[in-house]
Amino acid sequence: MEGRRGGGETHSRSGEVVARMRALKATVNGSRRTARFGGRPCSDSHPDRYVSPVSCRFGRNGGRNTTLHSSTHHTFVQLTVKALLYAGVDQINVTWAINQSLPGATVSAYKKVKVSFCYAPASQADRGWRKTDDNLKKDKTCQFMITTQPYATAGSVAYTVERSIPTATFFVIAYVLDSEDAEVAYGQSTDAQKTTNLFDVVGITGRHASLGIAAACFSAFSVVALAFFFVVEKRKAMK
Amino acid sequence: MEDSGKSSLHVESSAVEGGHFKLPVDSEQKATEFWLFSFAKPHMRAFHLSWFSFFCCFVSTFAAPPLLPLIRDNLNLTTTDIGNAGIASVSGAVFARLAMGTACDLVGPRLASASLTLLTAPAVYFASVINSASSYLLVRFFTGFSLASFVSTQFWMSSMFSPPVVGVANGIAGGWGNLGGGATQLIMPLVYDLIHHIGSTSFTAWRIAFFIPGFMQTLSAIAVIALGQDLPNGNYRKLEKAGDKHKDSFRKVFYHAVTNYRGWILALTYGYCFGVELTIDNIIAEYFYDKFNVNLRTAGIIAASFGLANIISRPGGGFLSDWMSRRYGMRGRLWSLWVVQVVGGVLCIVLGRMNNLSASIIVMVLFSFFVQAACGLTFGVVPFVSRRSLGMISGMTGGGGNVGAVITQLIFFKGSKYSKETGITLMGVMILCCTLPITLIYFPQWGGLFCGPRPKATAEDYYAAEWSEDEKERGYHSASVKFAENSVREGGRRRDSSPAVPADDTPSHA
C-alpha cells in the first residue's frame, strides 16, 4: 500500500480520506442506500443466481466458474474465479466499474486504479504481519498487486496467479488513486465483514525431488564420516 | 600464601614428555599464554577449531529467523507456530548440554563435539524439505541440539589453557561462537538473494540456502576430528590405554557435580545472561520491525548487530575476569561478574522503555555488551568450581543458560499477554533478581563476594576433596593436584611477599 504523500494539506486530507473510508465501510455494512462502492453482499449459496448478469469469462482451465458480485445493481468489483486456484497455473478475471451516482465523489481527482489480492480474516488470524489497519500506511492486508491501470469508468484484467502467492484465502480490492498516489476510493469483491465470496489459493511448495535427494546424501555422508573416524580412533588406540 | 611454597615447582617446560610446544606451558602442559593469530599445535589449533565449529552450530540454529518472512508464507505458519519453534530451538540444548558435559569428561571434547555436530547436520539439510508447522518445529528442535557444542568448547579451552588465561580463552571461544547468531542474520538473506537472483523462485531459494549452514557444520566437524587433540599430551583413548589418564566413572563425576551448590547457582545466573541473549536473538528483529516500522533488511541489520557485539563483548568479559583475578583473585572474578550482570539487567529495563529508534539502538548495543560480557565472566569462574567434574559443571551451567531462554520466552514472549516492550522490561527485572545468588558463592580457599578466605583452607584440599582416600592412593587425583598448584593466583595479590616466592615471577604465569 502506498502511503500518502504531499504537503501540509495532507494531514487534514488524510484524516478526511481515512474517515471517509471508515464511513464507507459503515454504510456498506448496514445501509439500504446503495453505497458508493460495494453495496449489499450477494449470497453465494446459489452461485448461479446473478442479480445483474454479466458475461462470464472462463479461466484457462475451464471448469465451473462462479461469478461474484459485490453489489446488486452497481457493480464495482467483480470476479470470475474457481473455488480453488493453483498458483502459477490458474487464472482469474476481474472487472470493475465506478458507481457514479453516489454523492461526494470527486471523480476529477481519480487518476489510477490499483487492483490487489488481499488476505481474508481467516488467513490473518494469529499472523500480525498481515494485519488490517485503518491507516493505510500501516495496513498490510493487501500484499500482492494484480494490476495498476489509468482511471476509466470500467476496466478488467485477466490475471494468472503468480507463483509467489502463498497458500491462503483471499479477496480482491480495487483502490482508486489520485495524482499523489493516495487512495481516495475503493471497492472489494466481498462484503464488509469479509465473509462471502472468498477464494482459496494453493501456493507452490518450492520443494523438489532433487533437494530431498541432496539432503539425504549429505546427511548420510555426515553420519558415515563420523563412523569412519570412530573406527580409525579405535584402531589407533589399539596400537 | 600457603600455596606459594609450591609455586617453585612450576617450571617453564617447553620440552617435556610429549614433545616441544610452541607456547609456554605449565606443569599440566596447559598454555600460559594466548596467541590469537597462531595455529600452533595443539593449543591454538584447538582454539580455532573449537570456536569455528561452535560458530557453525550457531549459524545453523538461528538460520531460520532471518528467512521467516518467506518460510511463514510458504508453510502457512501462525505467530503461535513461530513462537513454539523458537522455544523448541533452544530447549533441545538444555539436556544436550548436560549430556555433553558428561561426554567430555568420559570420551574427550574432540569426539564429543564432532559427534554432536555431525549428528545434527542432517536436521539442517532436511530443513530444505519441510512443508508444515510441525516439521518446521522438529527441524528447529533437532538443530538446536548442536548448541551443546558450547560445552565441549569451554571444556576444551579449560583443558588446554592455564588458569591465568583460561578466562580469555573461554571468552573468545564462546564469544566468537555466539557470533554465529548475529552473522547468520546477514549470511542467510545474502545467500538467499544470490540463489534467487540466479533464477530460483523465492519458495525454492530459501530451501537451497539451508545447505550452506549444513556444509559448514559437516566440514568443521570433520576438521575437529581430523586435526584436533583432546589434551596437550594427546587424545583421551590413547592416554587411557597407556595408563596416563584414568578413565573416570560416570556416577562419581555426576555425584560431585550435582552436590556442588556453586554449579547450580552459576546455572541459574547464566540463564539470565546467556538465556537472555538467546531470547533476544529470537525476538529482536520482529521487535524493531513492528515497533519502529523499519523494513525487514534494516531490522535484520539491527538484529545482527546485537549478536555481532560478541566479537569483543564476551572475550572482553573473559579478559576482565582474568585481569581482576590478577589483582584480587577469585573475589575479583565474582565481583566483576555480579556488577556487570546487574548493569545488564538495568539496561534491559531501560531498553523496554525507549520509544525513539536511535536511543533504542544505542541502549540495545550497550545492553548487548554487558549481557555478553557477563557470559564471559561466568566462564571465568566455572573452571574453578570442580576439577573432576569440570565437564558436567560446564554442562549444567550451559544447560542453565538454555533453561533461562526457554522460561523467559514462555513467560514474557509467548502469545499476546505482554507487549514486547513490557516483556523486555520485565525480563530486565528478572535478570536483577536471578543475579542475586552470586552473593552466595564462597570458595573456602579464596573467599566470596562479602567474605574473605578461611585461614587454613587450600586449593589442594578443595580439589582433593572430590576424590576418595582409595582413589588418592592410586594417584587418580594427580591432575587435580596440578590444577590446584596452577590456581595459586586465584588467591589474589598479597601485600606482604612471602620469601618462598621466587624473585622474578615464574615465567609460566604470564
XYZ file of C-alpha atoms in Angstrom:
749
model
C 0.000 0.000 0.000
C 1.443 3.333 -0.891
C 1.414 5.888 1.841
C 0.056 9.303 1.394
C 2.471 11.901 0.233
C 2.022 15.616 -0.213
C 2.318 18.937 1.540
C 0.893 20.346 4.700
C -2.564 19.807 3.455
C -2.017 16.108 3.557
C -2.794 15.752 7.200
C -6.252 17.087 7.027
C -6.772 15.398 3.705
C -5.518 12.069 5.011
C -7.683 12.367 8.035
C -10.533 13.152 5.814
C -9.875 10.271 3.497
C -9.475 7.795 6.294
C -12.695 8.959 7.814
C -14.402 8.646 4.542
C -13.179 5.106 4.122
C -14.489 4.250 7.529
C -17.795 5.814 6.712
C -17.890 3.809 3.550
C -17.338 0.615 5.427
C -20.100 1.555 7.776
C -22.558 2.234 5.015
C -21.724 -0.975 3.235
C -22.477 -2.740 6.440
C -25.995 -1.707 7.260
C -27.436 0.846 4.960
C -30.143 0.237 2.449
C -28.991 3.043 0.343
C -26.709 1.690 -2.230
C -23.306 2.798 -1.104
C -20.802 4.284 -3.434
C -18.783 1.128 -3.540
C -19.659 -2.327 -2.551
C -23.276 -2.463 -1.571
C -25.412 -5.304 -0.475
C -23.473 -8.509 -0.440
C -24.863 -11.227 -2.612
C -25.380 -14.684 -1.326
C -23.011 -17.269 -2.608
C -25.172 -20.186 -1.677
C -26.786 -20.033 -5.073
C -23.877 -19.057 -7.210
C -25.755 -19.162 -10.448
C -28.368 -16.649 -9.395
C -26.989 -13.366 -10.595
C -28.765 -10.210 -9.868
C -27.317 -8.330 -12.794
C -25.974 -10.857 -15.150
C -22.712 -10.148 -16.814
C -20.892 -12.249 -19.252
C -18.693 -14.817 -17.639
C -15.308 -15.494 -18.939
C -13.854 -18.853 -18.190
C -10.491 -19.341 -16.649
C -7.702 -21.024 -18.584
C -8.522 -24.427 -17.233
C -12.209 -24.229 -17.958
C -14.320 -25.862 -15.331
C -17.128 -24.460 -13.306
C -16.852 -20.783 -12.622
C -18.629 -18.647 -10.102
C -19.439 -15.062 -10.815
C -19.171 -12.988 -7.697
C -20.800 -9.620 -7.241
C -20.189 -7.029 -4.654
C -23.353 -5.107 -5.283
C -26.694 -5.651 -6.839
C -27.192 -3.000 -9.411
C -23.966 -1.102 -9.191
C -21.194 -3.459 -9.809
C -17.897 -2.230 -8.621
C -15.613 -5.191 -8.383
C -16.489 -8.480 -9.902
C -14.556 -11.664 -10.190
C -14.755 -14.742 -12.238
C -12.889 -17.389 -10.333
C -12.725 -21.055 -9.482
C -13.197 -22.064 -5.896
C -9.613 -23.243 -5.618
C -6.762 -21.632 -7.517
C -3.326 -23.089 -8.046
C -0.501 -20.593 -8.040
C 1.292 -20.341 -11.325
C -1.407 -22.274 -13.160
C -4.898 -20.816 -12.761
C -6.260 -17.525 -13.873
C -8.849 -15.098 -12.577
C -10.684 -12.342 -14.374
C -11.529 -9.174 -12.555
C -13.834 -6.448 -13.798
C -14.732 -3.239 -12.082
C -16.917 -0.248 -12.662
C -17.499 3.025 -10.905
C -20.784 3.838 -9.301
C -21.061 7.445 -10.307
C -24.423 8.198 -8.809
C -23.240 8.315 -5.234
C -22.796 11.758 -3.695
C -19.473 13.204 -2.649
C -17.401 11.503 -5.278
C -14.797 13.790 -6.748
C -14.318 11.972 -9.995
C -11.926 14.585 -11.312
C -9.358 13.543 -8.743
C -9.303 9.910 -9.818
C -6.188 9.092 -11.753
C -5.369 5.393 -11.431
C -6.972 2.162 -10.392
C -4.932 -0.366 -8.447
C -6.254 -3.882 -8.029
C -4.770 -6.153 -5.376
C -5.093 -9.534 -3.725
C -5.919 -9.157 -0.065
C -5.890 -11.624 2.787
C -9.235 -12.701 4.199
C -9.632 -12.720 8.013
C -9.128 -16.491 8.181
C -5.635 -16.017 6.797
C -4.949 -13.034 9.021
C -5.736 -14.742 12.309
C -2.650 -15.036 14.550
C -0.491 -13.511 11.832
C 0.488 -9.992 12.778
C 2.366 -9.387 9.541
C -0.935 -9.434 7.631
C -2.875 -7.159 9.961
C -5.555 -4.760 8.731
C -5.132 -1.184 9.857
C -7.387 1.731 9.060
C -4.320 3.835 8.464
C -3.411 2.643 5.011
C 0.266 3.371 5.564
C 0.358 0.636 8.172
C -2.160 -1.632 6.543
C -0.735 -4.975 5.496
C -3.847 -6.698 4.233
C -3.101 -6.414 0.540
C 0.391 -7.538 -0.308
C 0.072 -8.621 -3.924
C -0.768 -6.221 -6.691
C -2.637 -7.562 -9.672
C -2.541 -4.520 -11.887
C -2.438 -0.733 -11.953
C -4.303 0.952 -14.751
C -5.154 4.522 -15.667
C -8.549 5.545 -14.436
C -11.589 4.716 -16.502
C -15.214 4.220 -15.550
C -14.801 0.496 -16.010
C -11.960 -1.915 -16.593
C -10.890 -5.510 -16.432
C -7.853 -7.705 -16.201
C -7.106 -11.380 -16.670
C -4.511 -12.391 -14.116
C -2.568 -15.601 -13.799
C -1.963 -16.248 -10.136
C 1.760 -15.766 -9.587
C 3.994 -18.399 -8.081
C 4.925 -16.100 -5.242
C 1.360 -16.105 -3.891
C 1.231 -18.289 -0.765
C -1.435 -20.733 0.363
C -4.201 -18.591 1.877
C -7.744 -17.260 1.481
C -8.120 -14.025 -0.465
C -10.474 -11.456 -1.827
C -9.833 -8.629 -4.269
C -9.815 -4.896 -3.646
C -9.688 -2.155 -6.253
C -8.372 1.179 -4.999
C -8.735 4.409 -6.936
C -5.675 6.614 -6.558
C -5.284 10.309 -7.101
C -2.323 12.060 -8.665
C -0.320 11.772 -5.462
C -0.924 8.014 -5.241
C -3.202 8.422 -2.261
C -6.207 6.118 -2.016
C -9.431 8.038 -2.448
C -11.978 5.325 -3.134
C -12.221 1.562 -3.109
C -14.388 -1.430 -3.786
C -13.989 -5.050 -2.799
C -15.225 -8.358 -4.048
C -16.584 -9.420 -0.674
C -18.923 -7.977 1.952
C -17.972 -5.634 4.780
C -17.261 -8.494 7.198
C -15.172 -10.213 4.529
C -17.012 -13.473 4.886
C -18.559 -14.105 1.480
C -17.128 -14.721 -1.929
C -13.634 -15.536 -0.793
C -11.376 -17.758 -2.775
C -8.516 -20.029 -1.847
C -5.116 -20.141 -3.424
C -2.889 -23.169 -3.153
C 0.672 -21.910 -3.335
C 3.648 -23.800 -4.687
C 5.610 -25.791 -2.145
C 9.015 -24.917 -3.575
C 10.155 -28.452 -2.882
C 11.893 -30.517 -5.499
C 12.855 -34.145 -5.552
C 16.471 -33.136 -6.133
C 16.506 -31.224 -2.848
C 15.337 -34.268 -0.943
C 17.947 -36.462 -2.576
C 20.734 -33.965 -1.911
C 19.660 -33.640 1.726
C 19.646 -37.426 2.148
C 23.076 -37.795 0.546
C 24.779 -35.134 2.622
C 23.179 -36.431 5.795
C 24.376 -39.937 5.048
C 27.845 -38.599 4.321
C 27.960 -36.827 7.702
C 26.969 -39.927 9.631
C 29.284 -42.220 7.682
C 32.200 -39.810 8.172
C 31.598 -39.938 11.918
C 31.544 -43.736 11.938
C 34.728 -43.803 9.876
C 36.615 -41.602 12.294
C 35.395 -43.599 15.277
C 36.796 -46.757 13.741
C 40.098 -45.031 12.990
C 40.271 -43.839 16.613
C 39.731 -47.300 17.965
C 42.433 -48.707 15.717
C 44.899 -46.020 16.787
C 44.190 -46.711 20.448
C 44.751 -50.425 19.946
C 48.244 -49.918 18.598
C 50.235 -17.547 50.879
C 50.162 -21.186 51.830
C 50.270 -22.301 48.259
C 53.257 -20.143 47.470
C 55.742 -22.729 48.728
C 54.651 -24.988 45.942
C 54.922 -22.369 43.237
C 58.607 -23.128 42.876
C 57.532 -26.399 41.315
C 56.378 -24.512 38.239
C 58.999 -24.967 35.618
C 58.942 -23.366 32.255
C 58.986 -26.558 30.324
C 58.737 -26.389 26.608
C 60.267 -29.804 26.230
C 58.556 -32.371 28.402
C 57.279 -35.839 27.810
C 55.115 -35.325 24.759
C 57.391 -33.096 22.738
C 58.008 -29.448 22.009
C 55.286 -26.887 22.430
C 55.491 -23.580 20.701
C 53.700 -21.801 23.544
C 54.968 -21.641 27.108
C 53.177 -24.172 29.312
C 52.666 -25.043 32.966
C 53.064 -28.335 34.791
C 49.886 -29.689 33.211
C 51.218 -28.694 29.777
C 48.460 -26.120 29.516
C 49.423 -22.973 27.676
C 50.073 -19.997 29.884
C 49.848 -17.510 27.083
C 47.234 -16.918 24.448
C 48.447 -16.104 20.929
C 45.349 -15.276 18.955
C 46.834 -15.328 15.474
C 48.742 -18.555 15.851
C 47.629 -22.033 14.794
C 50.302 -23.752 16.834
C 49.597 -27.340 17.730
C 47.924 -28.317 19.968
C 46.714 -25.346 21.978
C 45.927 -22.613 19.478
C 44.851 -25.110 16.869
C 42.308 -26.486 19.348
C 41.129 -22.955 19.979
C 40.492 -22.158 16.319
C 38.854 -25.496 15.568
C 36.551 -25.275 18.541
C 35.364 -21.684 18.117
C 34.738 -22.147 14.429
C 32.723 -25.351 14.765
C 30.676 -23.745 17.535
C 30.153 -20.716 15.284
C 28.769 -23.018 12.574
C 26.340 -24.565 15.059
C 25.026 -21.126 15.984
C 24.648 -20.196 12.331
C 22.519 -23.310 11.754
C 20.397 -22.921 14.859
C 19.433 -19.347 14.031
C 19.380 -19.737 10.239
C 15.569 -19.736 10.087
C 14.645 -16.433 11.826
C 16.042 -14.087 9.141
C 14.199 -16.041 6.441
C 10.925 -16.241 8.356
C 9.043 -13.777 6.116
C 9.394 -16.347 3.348
C 9.106 -19.501 5.409
C 5.954 -18.348 7.191
C 4.166 -17.770 3.893
C 5.481 -20.937 2.269
C 4.431 -23.119 5.198
C 1.375 -21.057 6.226
C 2.680 -20.576 9.761
C 0.935 -18.599 12.503
C 2.584 -16.459 15.173
C 1.971 -19.272 17.649
C 3.770 -21.771 15.403
C 6.733 -19.449 15.083
C 6.861 -18.823 18.831
C 6.721 -22.520 19.626
C 9.504 -23.296 17.179
C 11.610 -20.541 18.728
C 11.209 -22.118 22.150
C 11.909 -25.570 20.731
C 15.115 -24.348 19.115
C 16.669 -23.526 22.477
C 15.080 -26.215 24.617
C 16.757 -29.200 22.985
C 20.137 -27.971 24.124
C 19.110 -27.934 27.811
C 19.615 -31.657 28.179
C 22.067 -31.937 25.331
C 24.435 -29.624 27.215
C 24.256 -31.789 30.315
C 24.900 -34.912 28.275
C 27.727 -33.127 26.525
C 29.398 -32.290 29.806
C 29.408 -35.925 30.783
C 30.592 -36.994 27.348
C 33.529 -34.612 27.581
C 34.518 -35.968 30.954
C 34.337 -39.502 29.638
C 35.445 -39.524 25.973
C 37.029 -36.127 25.480
C 35.880 -32.889 23.881
C 37.073 -33.661 20.384
C 34.953 -36.739 19.787
C 32.033 -35.410 21.795
C 31.838 -32.168 19.824
C 32.361 -33.754 16.412
C 29.748 -36.438 17.079
C 27.144 -33.896 18.088
C 27.856 -31.624 15.151
C 27.808 -34.412 12.572
C 24.668 -35.996 14.011
C 22.725 -32.720 13.967
C 23.820 -31.780 10.441
C 21.030 -33.929 8.909
C 18.441 -31.760 10.656
C 19.862 -28.736 8.854
C 19.879 -30.457 5.474
C 16.321 -31.666 5.926
C 15.132 -28.129 6.671
C 15.127 -27.797 2.905
C 12.213 -30.219 2.506
C 9.867 -29.238 5.341
C 6.282 -28.410 4.423
C 4.293 -27.857 7.627
C 4.363 -26.143 11.008
C 5.183 -29.384 12.809
C 8.076 -30.300 10.540
C 9.402 -26.754 10.972
C 9.278 -27.168 14.735
C 11.007 -30.541 14.620
C 13.799 -29.310 12.401
C 14.477 -26.317 14.669
C 14.319 -28.539 17.738
C 16.906 -31.020 16.495
C 19.162 -28.371 15.004
C 19.122 -26.639 18.385
C 20.824 -29.630 19.974
C 24.031 -28.521 18.273
C 24.246 -25.568 20.689
C 25.520 -28.123 23.185
C 28.894 -27.903 21.462
C 29.354 -24.830 23.631
C 30.180 -27.139 26.499
C 32.848 -29.003 24.583
C 34.336 -25.655 23.534
C 34.641 -24.447 27.104
C 35.854 -27.821 28.323
C 38.473 -27.983 25.602
C 39.725 -24.491 26.385
C 39.844 -25.266 30.090
C 41.920 -28.356 29.260
C 44.327 -26.501 27.011
C 44.828 -23.196 28.806
C 46.164 -22.423 32.218
C 44.171 -20.502 34.877
C 45.751 -17.092 34.203
C 44.493 -17.143 30.603
C 41.539 -19.518 30.834
C 39.077 -16.635 31.092
C 40.300 -15.043 27.876
C 40.421 -18.378 26.031
C 36.902 -19.330 27.145
C 35.610 -15.843 26.467
C 36.894 -15.551 22.926
C 35.943 -19.123 22.002
C 32.451 -18.653 23.420
C 32.053 -15.146 22.045
C 33.193 -15.906 18.523
C 30.927 -18.927 18.551
C 27.905 -16.896 19.708
C 28.811 -14.516 16.887
C 27.172 -17.079 14.621
C 23.780 -15.972 15.922
C 24.422 -12.496 14.558
C 26.332 -13.477 11.453
C 23.533 -15.750 10.317
C 21.123 -12.795 10.168
C 23.407 -11.382 7.482
C 24.578 -14.618 5.840
C 21.219 -16.274 5.197
C 19.479 -13.327 3.493
C 22.603 -12.825 1.382
C 22.739 -16.461 0.281
C 19.004 -16.386 -0.400
C 19.335 -13.249 -2.539
C 22.124 -14.837 -4.534
C 20.187 -18.012 -5.238
C 17.013 -16.087 -6.023
C 18.947 -13.884 -8.417
C 20.363 -16.902 -10.217
C 16.846 -17.940 -11.040
C 15.035 -19.929 -8.366
C 11.600 -18.926 -7.175
C 11.582 -17.484 -3.680
C 9.978 -20.558 -2.170
C 12.782 -22.753 -3.503
C 15.658 -20.355 -2.958
C 15.318 -20.289 0.828
C 15.364 -24.082 0.886
C 18.578 -24.272 -1.100
C 20.086 -21.644 1.215
C 19.938 -24.069 4.139
C 22.595 -26.254 2.551
C 25.205 -23.621 3.331
C 24.993 -23.898 7.130
C 24.737 -27.649 6.681
C 28.014 -27.842 4.735
C 29.715 -25.563 7.228
C 28.697 -27.845 10.065
C 29.837 -31.047 8.370
C 33.183 -29.654 7.285
C 34.028 -28.037 10.598
C 33.223 -31.230 12.499
C 35.489 -33.271 10.224
C 38.267 -30.728 10.762
C 37.859 -31.025 14.545
C 38.112 -34.761 14.491
C 40.961 -34.957 11.986
C 43.138 -32.088 13.172
C 42.289 -31.649 16.840
C 43.605 -33.182 20.028
C 41.876 -33.540 23.398
C 44.728 -32.712 25.732
C 48.151 -31.177 25.247
C 49.653 -34.629 25.530
C 47.364 -36.491 23.228
C 43.881 -37.893 22.884
C 41.837 -39.487 25.644
C 41.681 -43.028 24.291
C 45.407 -43.215 23.688
C 46.265 -41.744 27.074
C 43.850 -44.032 28.849
C 45.248 -47.106 27.178
C 48.764 -46.034 28.114
C 47.651 -45.575 31.698
C 48.445 -41.869 31.666
C 44.880 -40.931 32.196
C 42.476 -42.677 34.470
C 39.077 -43.410 32.947
C 36.642 -41.984 35.422
C 33.272 -43.366 36.464
C 30.123 -41.562 35.427
C 28.450 -41.986 38.808
C 31.252 -40.308 40.692
C 31.541 -37.488 38.194
C 27.780 -36.973 38.357
C 27.720 -37.030 42.153
C 30.471 -34.466 42.543
C 28.798 -32.170 40.025
C 25.273 -32.139 41.460
C 26.393 -31.842 45.075
C 28.398 -28.707 44.383
C 25.994 -25.826 45.029
C 28.145 -23.372 43.098
C 27.333 -25.209 39.883
C 23.617 -24.701 40.483
C 23.974 -21.009 41.264
C 26.038 -20.421 38.147
C 23.489 -22.377 36.103
C 20.763 -20.002 37.308
C 22.716 -16.823 36.732
C 23.912 -17.968 33.327
C 20.264 -18.432 32.403
C 19.937 -14.676 32.884
C 22.804 -13.568 30.771
C 23.129 -16.184 28.045
C 19.459 -17.167 28.197
C 18.545 -13.526 27.716
C 20.948 -13.337 24.764
C 19.224 -16.295 23.073
C 15.793 -14.800 23.722
C 16.832 -11.522 22.185
C 18.280 -13.370 19.147
C 14.793 -14.806 18.569
C 12.666 -11.674 19.070
C 14.659 -8.545 18.411
C 14.270 -8.286 14.632
C 10.499 -8.538 14.895
C 10.532 -6.027 17.774
C 12.240 -3.327 15.753
C 10.245 -4.164 12.633
C 6.890 -3.827 14.389
C 7.582 -1.021 16.852
C 9.542 1.349 14.664
C 8.247 0.323 11.229
C 11.686 -0.194 9.749
C 11.899 -2.504 6.761
C 12.965 -6.119 7.010
C 16.545 -5.632 5.916
C 17.089 -2.824 8.444
C 15.511 -4.913 11.185
C 17.864 -7.734 10.234
C 20.915 -5.492 10.395
C 19.909 -4.202 13.826
C 19.289 -7.761 14.982
C 22.663 -8.819 13.614
C 24.474 -6.049 15.448
C 23.245 -7.460 18.745
C 24.923 -10.789 18.033
C 27.948 -9.273 16.323
C 28.899 -7.408 19.501
C 30.078 -10.838 20.658
C 33.324 -10.300 18.768
C 34.615 -8.248 21.652
C 31.995 -8.256 24.394
C 32.226 -11.841 25.579
C 36.012 -12.007 25.163
C 36.072 -8.689 26.999
C 34.264 -10.360 29.867
C 36.808 -13.167 29.910
C 39.678 -10.704 29.789
C 38.166 -8.658 32.614
C 37.804 -11.830 34.667
C 41.472 -12.722 34.236
C 42.576 -9.150 34.877
C 40.531 -8.870 38.079
C 41.919 -12.227 39.165
C 45.483 -10.971 38.828
C 44.725 -8.188 41.308
C 42.047 -9.604 43.545
C 41.900 -13.310 42.812
C 38.652 -15.211 42.719
C 36.852 -12.470 44.651
C 37.633 -10.103 41.797
C 36.160 -12.552 39.309
C 32.951 -12.841 41.349
C 32.561 -9.111 41.935
C 33.028 -8.199 38.299
C 30.538 -10.871 37.260
C 27.906 -9.567 39.640
C 28.347 -5.895 38.794
C 28.378 -6.412 35.015
C 25.299 -8.603 35.037
C 23.387 -6.162 37.237
C 24.194 -3.308 34.855
C 22.984 -5.549 32.021
C 19.692 -6.044 33.830
C 19.224 -2.320 34.328
C 19.891 -1.641 30.644
C 17.340 -4.287 29.714
C 14.702 -2.491 31.769
C 15.630 0.768 30.047
C 15.512 -0.822 26.575
C 11.865 -1.727 27.026
C 11.045 1.908 27.854
C 12.749 3.511 24.864
C 10.354 4.974 22.328
C 12.840 6.536 19.971
C 14.605 4.431 17.334
C 18.170 5.708 17.712
C 18.002 5.758 21.513
C 16.673 2.233 21.388
C 19.523 1.033 19.203
C 22.138 2.680 21.434
C 20.661 1.127 24.568
C 20.434 -2.237 22.817
C 24.095 -2.166 21.833
C 25.166 -1.206 25.368
C 22.899 -3.911 26.732
C 24.449 -6.463 24.394
C 27.945 -5.577 25.601
C 27.088 -6.019 29.252
C 24.988 -9.127 28.935
C 27.539 -10.886 26.739
C 30.439 -9.797 28.934
C 28.562 -11.375 31.846
C 28.585 -14.656 29.898
C 32.346 -14.389 29.502
C 32.763 -13.582 33.193
C 30.673 -16.591 34.196
C 33.037 -18.891 32.399
C 35.952 -17.248 34.083
C 34.582 -18.769 37.318
C 33.272 -22.140 36.050
C 36.677 -23.842 35.507
C 37.405 -23.460 39.226
C 34.200 -24.919 40.617
C 35.294 -28.506 40.106
C 38.238 -30.252 38.520
C 36.943 -33.798 38.480
C 33.532 -32.884 37.132
C 34.583 -29.920 35.019
C 32.636 -31.158 32.025
C 29.471 -31.745 33.937
C 29.603 -28.371 35.712
C 30.179 -26.705 32.342
C 27.236 -28.685 31.031
C 24.994 -27.673 33.936
C 25.877 -24.029 33.555
C 25.455 -24.155 29.795
C 22.185 -26.040 30.137
C 21.018 -23.494 32.676
C 21.576 -20.844 30.031
C 19.120 -22.532 27.722
C 16.619 -23.131 30.525
C 16.671 -19.387 31.134
C 15.912 -18.799 27.459
C 13.011 -21.256 27.487
C 11.480 -19.853 30.680
C 11.865 -16.247 29.592
C 10.262 -16.860 26.214
C 7.424 -18.846 27.788
C 6.598 -16.221 30.408
C 7.097 -12.999 28.511
C 7.088 -13.649 24.775
C 4.506 -16.284 24.023
C 1.140 -15.095 22.816
C -0.022 -11.543 23.458
C -0.241 -11.297 27.252
C 2.585 -8.771 27.379
C 3.537 -6.389 24.610
C 7.113 -6.966 23.502
C 8.396 -3.832 25.197
C 6.771 -4.764 28.514
C 8.228 -8.229 28.148
C 11.703 -6.797 27.691
C 11.384 -4.578 30.760
C 10.107 -7.430 32.908
C 12.912 -9.626 31.623
C 15.319 -6.987 32.937
C 13.717 -7.152 36.368
C 14.068 -10.918 36.335
C 17.765 -10.568 35.458
C 18.287 -8.448 38.574
C 16.510 -10.949 40.810
C 18.257 -14.004 39.425
C 21.710 -12.425 39.690
C 21.483 -12.043 43.469
C 22.543 -15.655 44.238
C 26.094 -14.839 43.088
C 26.483 -13.245 46.502
C 26.181 -16.734 47.989
C 29.119 -18.306 46.141
C 32.020 -18.990 48.513
C 35.321 -20.770 47.974
C 36.942 -21.646 51.322
C 40.426 -21.064 49.951
C 39.709 -17.824 48.121
C 36.592 -16.276 49.653
C 33.334 -14.989 48.222
C 31.692 -11.662 47.436
C 31.423 -10.467 51.018
C 33.652 -12.852 52.969
C 37.374 -13.488 52.885
C 39.005 -16.922 52.668
C 39.246 -19.270 55.611
C 42.754 -19.108 57.102
C 43.820 -22.738 56.728
C 41.918 -23.696 53.576
C 43.917 -24.603 50.467
C 43.094 -25.230 46.842
C 44.621 -28.708 47.167
C 42.143 -29.595 49.898
C 39.251 -28.243 47.907
C 40.017 -30.207 44.749
C 41.295 -33.298 46.523
C 38.007 -33.485 48.447
C 36.434 -34.734 45.219
C 38.447 -37.969 45.420
C 38.158 -40.738 47.990
C 41.196 -41.904 50.006
C 41.342 -45.044 47.933
C 41.451 -43.131 44.684
C 44.050 -40.760 46.067
C 46.283 -43.659 46.977
C 46.146 -44.839 43.410
C 47.093 -41.404 42.196
C 43.941 -40.792 40.192
C 43.752 -37.282 41.530
C 47.138 -36.186 40.201
C 45.575 -33.910 37.583
C 43.596 -32.164 40.321
C 46.721 -31.609 42.357
C 48.487 -29.990 39.456
C 45.459 -27.871 38.759
C 45.367 -26.692 42.364
C 49.012 -25.662 42.130
C 48.358 -23.728 38.978
C 45.411 -21.949 40.577
C 47.649 -20.295 43.080
C 46.968 -16.914 41.538
C 43.274 -17.117 42.416
C 44.239 -16.117 45.914
C 44.949 -12.654 44.576
C 47.969 -10.435 45.218
C 49.187 -10.354 48.810
C 50.650 -7.193 50.262
C 53.422 -8.974 52.177
C 55.548 -11.007 49.800
C 56.456 -14.416 51.069
C 60.174 -15.358 50.850
C 59.304 -18.664 49.214
C 58.156 -16.903 46.064
C 60.998 -16.587 43.527
C 62.189 -13.044 42.914
C 61.338 -12.955 39.251
C 57.785 -14.013 38.678
C 57.798 -17.540 37.320
C 57.574 -17.413 33.516
C 54.767 -19.927 33.405
C 52.436 -17.276 34.806
C 52.299 -14.644 32.126
